Short mmCIF file of C-alpha atoms and ligand atoms in Angstrom, two decimals:
data_model
loop_
_atom_site.label_atom_id
_atom_site.label_comp_id
_atom_site.label_asym_id
_atom_site.label_seq_id
_atom_site.Cartn_x
_atom_site.Cartn_y
_atom_site.Cartn_z
CA MET A 1 -26.16 -4.64 -12.72
CA GLN A 2 -26.09 -1.54 -10.54
CA ALA A 3 -22.67 0.12 -10.18
CA SER A 4 -22.66 -0.20 -6.38
CA SER A 5 -23.38 -3.93 -6.39
CA GLN A 6 -20.71 -4.45 -9.04
CA ALA A 7 -18.22 -2.58 -6.85
CA GLU A 8 -19.27 -4.72 -3.89
CA GLN A 9 -18.74 -7.91 -5.92
CA THR A 10 -15.28 -6.73 -7.00
CA ARG A 11 -14.40 -6.02 -3.37
CA GLU A 12 -15.65 -9.45 -2.24
CA ARG A 13 -13.59 -11.12 -4.98
CA LEU A 14 -10.47 -9.26 -3.84
CA ILE A 15 -11.06 -10.27 -0.21
CA GLU A 16 -11.52 -13.91 -1.26
CA THR A 17 -8.30 -13.77 -3.30
CA TYR A 18 -6.32 -12.50 -0.30
CA ARG A 19 -7.97 -15.00 2.04
CA HIS A 20 -6.48 -17.70 -0.14
CA LYS A 21 -3.11 -15.98 -0.35
CA ALA A 22 -2.76 -14.97 3.28
CA ARG A 23 -0.98 -18.02 4.67
CA ARG A 24 1.74 -18.03 2.03
CA TYR A 25 1.77 -14.32 1.34
CA ASP A 26 5.09 -13.55 3.04
CA LEU A 27 6.87 -16.20 0.99
CA THR A 28 5.24 -15.39 -2.32
CA ALA A 29 5.61 -11.61 -1.89
CA ARG A 30 9.38 -12.05 -2.19
CA LEU A 31 8.90 -13.49 -5.66
CA SER A 32 6.38 -10.87 -6.77
CA PRO A 33 5.69 -9.70 -9.42
CA VAL A 34 8.42 -11.98 -10.80
CA PRO A 35 11.38 -13.72 -9.15
CA GLY A 36 14.27 -11.28 -8.89
CA TYR A 37 12.12 -8.14 -8.81
CA PRO A 38 13.51 -5.81 -6.10
CA GLN A 39 10.19 -5.77 -4.25
CA HIS A 40 11.83 -5.66 -0.81
CA ARG A 41 14.39 -3.02 -1.79
CA LEU A 42 11.58 -0.75 -2.98
CA ARG A 43 9.72 -1.38 0.28
CA LEU A 44 12.80 -0.27 2.22
CA ARG A 45 13.01 2.82 0.07
CA ALA A 46 9.35 3.64 0.75
CA VAL A 47 9.74 3.33 4.53
CA ARG A 48 12.95 5.37 4.44
CA ALA A 49 11.10 8.11 2.54
CA LEU A 50 8.78 8.52 5.54
CA ASN A 51 11.64 10.20 7.44
CA LEU A 52 10.53 8.55 10.65
CA ARG A 53 11.78 9.48 14.10
CA PRO A 54 11.60 7.66 17.43
CA GLY A 55 8.12 8.03 18.91
CA ASP A 56 6.31 8.64 15.60
CA PHE A 57 2.77 7.52 14.92
CA VAL A 58 2.39 5.73 11.56
CA VAL A 59 -0.68 4.51 9.67
CA ASP A 60 -0.02 1.62 7.26
CA VAL A 61 -2.86 1.55 4.72
CA ALA A 62 -3.77 -1.90 3.35
CA CYS A 63 -1.01 -3.29 5.56
CA GLY A 64 -1.68 -6.93 4.68
CA THR A 65 0.39 -9.28 6.84
CA GLY A 66 2.45 -6.37 8.18
CA LEU A 67 5.63 -6.77 6.13
CA ASN A 68 6.34 -3.06 6.65
CA PHE A 69 6.00 -3.26 10.44
CA PRO A 70 9.56 -4.42 11.29
CA LEU A 71 11.03 -1.67 9.10
CA ILE A 72 8.80 0.96 10.71
CA GLN A 73 9.47 -0.38 14.22
CA ARG A 74 13.20 -0.04 13.69
CA ALA A 75 12.72 3.69 13.09
CA ILE A 76 10.00 4.60 15.62
CA GLY A 77 11.03 2.34 18.52
CA PRO A 78 8.78 1.23 21.37
CA ASP A 79 7.54 4.78 22.05
CA GLY A 80 6.11 5.02 18.55
CA ARG A 81 2.82 3.60 17.37
CA ILE A 82 1.52 1.82 14.27
CA VAL A 83 -2.07 1.44 13.11
CA GLY A 84 -2.45 -1.11 10.31
CA VAL A 85 -5.62 -1.05 8.22
CA ASP A 86 -6.76 -3.75 5.82
CA MET A 87 -10.08 -5.12 4.55
CA THR A 88 -9.06 -8.81 4.48
CA ASP A 89 -9.53 -10.56 7.81
CA ALA A 90 -7.09 -13.38 6.95
CA MET A 91 -4.29 -10.93 6.10
CA LEU A 92 -4.84 -9.13 9.41
CA ALA A 93 -4.77 -12.48 11.21
CA ARG A 94 -1.24 -13.03 9.85
CA ALA A 95 -0.34 -9.47 10.87
CA GLN A 96 -1.61 -10.22 14.38
CA GLU A 97 0.61 -13.32 14.53
CA ARG A 98 3.58 -11.17 13.53
CA ILE A 99 2.75 -8.66 16.27
CA GLU A 100 2.50 -11.38 18.91
CA SER A 101 5.61 -13.28 17.85
CA SER A 102 7.60 -10.03 17.81
CA GLY A 103 6.26 -8.97 21.19
CA TRP A 104 5.17 -5.53 19.94
CA ARG A 105 2.75 -3.69 22.18
CA ASN A 106 2.47 -0.58 20.05
CA VAL A 107 0.62 -1.90 16.98
CA SER A 108 -3.13 -2.01 16.49
CA LEU A 109 -5.06 -3.38 13.53
CA VAL A 110 -8.32 -2.18 12.00
CA LEU A 111 -10.47 -4.22 9.62
CA SER A 112 -11.78 -1.65 7.15
CA ASP A 113 -11.92 -0.65 3.55
CA ALA A 114 -9.21 1.98 3.20
CA ALA A 115 -11.62 4.36 1.47
CA GLU A 116 -14.01 4.20 4.43
CA PHE A 117 -11.39 4.26 7.17
CA GLU A 118 -11.51 7.20 9.55
CA PHE A 119 -7.87 8.19 9.85
CA PRO A 120 -6.88 9.11 13.38
CA THR A 121 -5.73 12.71 13.50
CA GLY A 122 -2.15 13.57 14.30
CA ALA A 123 -0.45 10.80 12.32
CA ASP A 124 3.20 11.60 11.65
CA ALA A 125 3.29 9.37 8.59
CA ILE A 126 1.07 7.36 6.28
CA VAL A 127 2.41 4.57 4.11
CA SER A 128 0.83 2.22 1.60
CA THR A 129 2.82 -0.40 -0.29
CA TYR A 130 1.72 -2.62 -3.16
CA ALA A 131 -1.96 -2.00 -2.49
CA LEU A 132 -3.39 1.42 -3.30
CA THR A 133 -3.88 0.80 -7.04
CA GLN A 134 -6.32 -1.92 -5.99
CA VAL A 135 -8.52 0.56 -4.11
CA PRO A 136 -11.09 1.99 -6.53
CA ASP A 137 -11.42 5.25 -4.59
CA SER A 138 -7.71 5.75 -3.95
CA ALA A 139 -8.18 9.53 -4.24
CA ALA A 140 -10.43 9.46 -1.16
CA VAL A 141 -7.74 7.56 0.76
CA ILE A 142 -5.16 10.24 -0.10
CA ARG A 143 -7.61 13.03 0.72
CA HIS A 144 -8.61 11.60 4.10
CA GLY A 145 -5.03 10.66 4.94
CA ALA A 146 -3.66 14.10 4.05
CA ALA A 147 -6.28 15.76 6.25
CA ALA A 148 -5.29 13.57 9.20
CA LEU A 149 -1.53 14.09 8.93
CA SER A 150 0.17 16.30 11.47
CA GLU A 151 1.95 19.40 10.14
CA GLY A 152 5.05 18.27 8.26
CA GLY A 153 3.94 14.63 8.28
CA ARG A 154 4.69 12.46 5.26
CA CYS A 155 2.60 10.26 3.01
CA VAL A 156 4.36 7.64 0.89
CA VAL A 157 2.74 5.37 -1.69
CA LEU A 158 4.58 2.54 -3.44
CA ASP A 159 2.91 0.29 -5.97
CA LEU A 160 3.24 -1.33 -9.37
CA LYS A 161 2.23 0.28 -12.63
CA ILE A 162 2.35 -0.30 -16.34
CA PRO A 163 5.32 1.50 -17.91
CA GLY A 164 4.44 4.45 -20.14
CA THR A 165 6.41 3.68 -23.28
CA ALA A 166 7.07 0.07 -22.64
CA PRO A 167 8.33 -2.77 -24.68
CA ARG A 168 5.65 -5.42 -24.97
CA TRP A 169 7.42 -7.83 -22.58
CA LEU A 170 7.40 -5.19 -19.84
CA THR A 171 3.70 -4.53 -20.23
CA GLN A 172 3.10 -8.26 -20.02
CA LEU A 173 5.21 -8.41 -16.85
CA GLY A 174 3.05 -5.71 -15.27
CA ALA A 175 -0.08 -7.47 -16.39
CA ALA A 176 1.14 -10.77 -14.91
CA ALA A 177 1.71 -9.04 -11.60
CA ILE A 178 -1.79 -7.73 -11.36
CA ARG A 179 -3.77 -10.54 -12.96
CA PRO A 180 -4.32 -12.48 -9.73
CA PHE A 181 -5.70 -9.46 -7.93
CA ALA A 182 -7.93 -7.58 -10.30
CA GLY A 183 -9.45 -7.54 -13.72
CA ILE A 184 -6.31 -6.66 -15.62
CA ASP A 185 -8.17 -4.94 -18.43
CA GLU A 186 -10.08 -2.81 -15.98
CA TRP A 187 -6.88 -2.01 -14.03
CA MET A 188 -4.92 -1.05 -17.14
CA ALA A 189 -7.79 1.06 -18.48
CA ARG A 190 -8.26 2.78 -15.13
CA ARG A 191 -4.54 3.63 -14.81
CA PRO A 192 -4.88 4.03 -11.02
CA TRP A 193 -1.30 5.34 -10.59
CA GLU A 194 -2.38 8.47 -12.48
CA THR A 195 -5.29 9.01 -10.10
CA ILE A 196 -2.94 8.56 -7.13
CA ARG A 197 -0.40 10.98 -8.55
CA ALA A 198 -3.08 13.63 -9.21
CA ALA A 199 -4.54 13.17 -5.72
CA MET A 200 -1.13 13.47 -4.08
CA ARG A 201 -0.43 16.66 -6.03
CA GLN A 202 -3.80 18.07 -5.04
CA ASP A 203 -3.85 17.21 -1.35
CA LEU A 204 -0.18 17.22 -0.33
CA THR A 205 2.81 19.52 -0.71
CA GLU A 206 6.43 18.93 -1.75
CA VAL A 207 5.31 15.95 -3.82
CA SER A 208 7.99 13.90 -5.51
CA TRP A 209 7.24 11.09 -7.92
CA SER A 210 9.60 8.49 -9.29
CA GLU A 211 9.07 5.44 -11.46
CA PRO A 212 11.83 2.93 -10.70
CA CYS A 213 12.43 -0.44 -12.31
CA LEU A 214 11.87 0.79 -15.87
CA GLY A 215 8.55 2.35 -14.93
CA THR A 216 7.03 -0.87 -13.54
CA ALA A 217 6.66 0.73 -10.07
CA PHE A 218 6.02 4.18 -8.67
CA LEU A 219 7.03 5.86 -5.45
CA GLY A 220 5.01 8.93 -4.52
CA VAL A 221 6.14 11.04 -1.56
CA GLY A 222 4.32 14.08 -0.21
CA SER A 223 3.89 15.97 3.03
CA ARG A 224 1.36 18.10 4.78
CA GLY A 225 2.80 21.57 4.79
CA ARG A 226 6.55 21.83 4.99
CA THR A 227 8.51 18.70 5.79
CA ARG A 228 9.49 18.71 9.41
C1 SAM B 1 -0.48 -7.07 -2.32
S1 SAM B 1 -1.12 -6.90 -0.68
C2 SAM B 1 0.00 -5.71 0.03
C3 SAM B 1 0.06 -5.84 1.51
C4 SAM B 1 1.14 -4.97 2.17
N1 SAM B 1 0.85 -3.57 2.04
C5 SAM B 1 2.50 -5.29 1.63
O1 SAM B 1 3.22 -4.37 1.20
O2 SAM B 1 2.90 -6.47 1.68
C6 SAM B 1 -2.57 -5.90 -0.92
C7 SAM B 1 -3.39 -5.72 0.35
O3 SAM B 1 -4.32 -4.67 0.10
C8 SAM B 1 -5.52 -4.99 0.76
N2 SAM B 1 -6.58 -4.19 0.15
C9 SAM B 1 -6.94 -4.17 -1.15
N3 SAM B 1 -7.94 -3.29 -1.33
C10 SAM B 1 -8.19 -2.74 -0.12
C11 SAM B 1 -9.11 -1.75 0.33
N4 SAM B 1 -9.99 -1.17 -0.50
N5 SAM B 1 -9.10 -1.43 1.63
C12 SAM B 1 -8.23 -2.02 2.50
N6 SAM B 1 -7.36 -2.96 2.13
C13 SAM B 1 -7.34 -3.32 0.82
C14 SAM B 1 -5.66 -6.49 0.59
O4 SAM B 1 -6.54 -7.03 1.55
C15 SAM B 1 -4.22 -6.93 0.77
O5 SAM B 1 -3.95 -7.24 2.10
#
């Protein structure tokens, strides 16, 4: 099979998976990757690392149902703006419901593969949570995003990873987290967090990298130029 059609099939499978998950995603996300995992606390930490101010313009890459939106809204207020990008129509439909039920008028959604998305220039911040390791060309997303950031703007990526020197049970925990979304063997072999880290170091400045929760997650933070 040609590489491009294989990539297309993988993408279609991922979209189908999230179409099935969309309706219950907000409930199940709280229990992911395992009940008790501080998934929401890490999300808060990621949004806080954006250093947002009232009026900021934020791009949420692979935004899903928009679980980051309330946290971002709290910081940017009604004069700010959010663009959420995702390739799964059903996830964006849930995000649209959230926008309408919250009465936000400053959020727009774009159905697109993150690697093909044309980032609007002048974004003050770019965030991606629990998604970028699923994007085969994550380096392109970082590259395009970094080029679109305004001077001093921040890019923050939070996702799961396999711990480096891990006890077997921890590796299995990581594997269990990813199994529903991707070929676990392919994901583990690809080690996408390493690609993301290298891309952030190449395309952004003042990059910090931490691996909380015994190395089962990573939080990458970088900026364009000097942090404002
Ligand atoms: C685990 S969910 C995370 C959603 C959200 N960021 C959150 O923190 O709850 C992963 C999301 O990534 C999206 N996604 C995966 N690969 C993508 C790609 N190549 N381009 C755009 N979205 C993608 C899926 O459609 C899904 O909505």
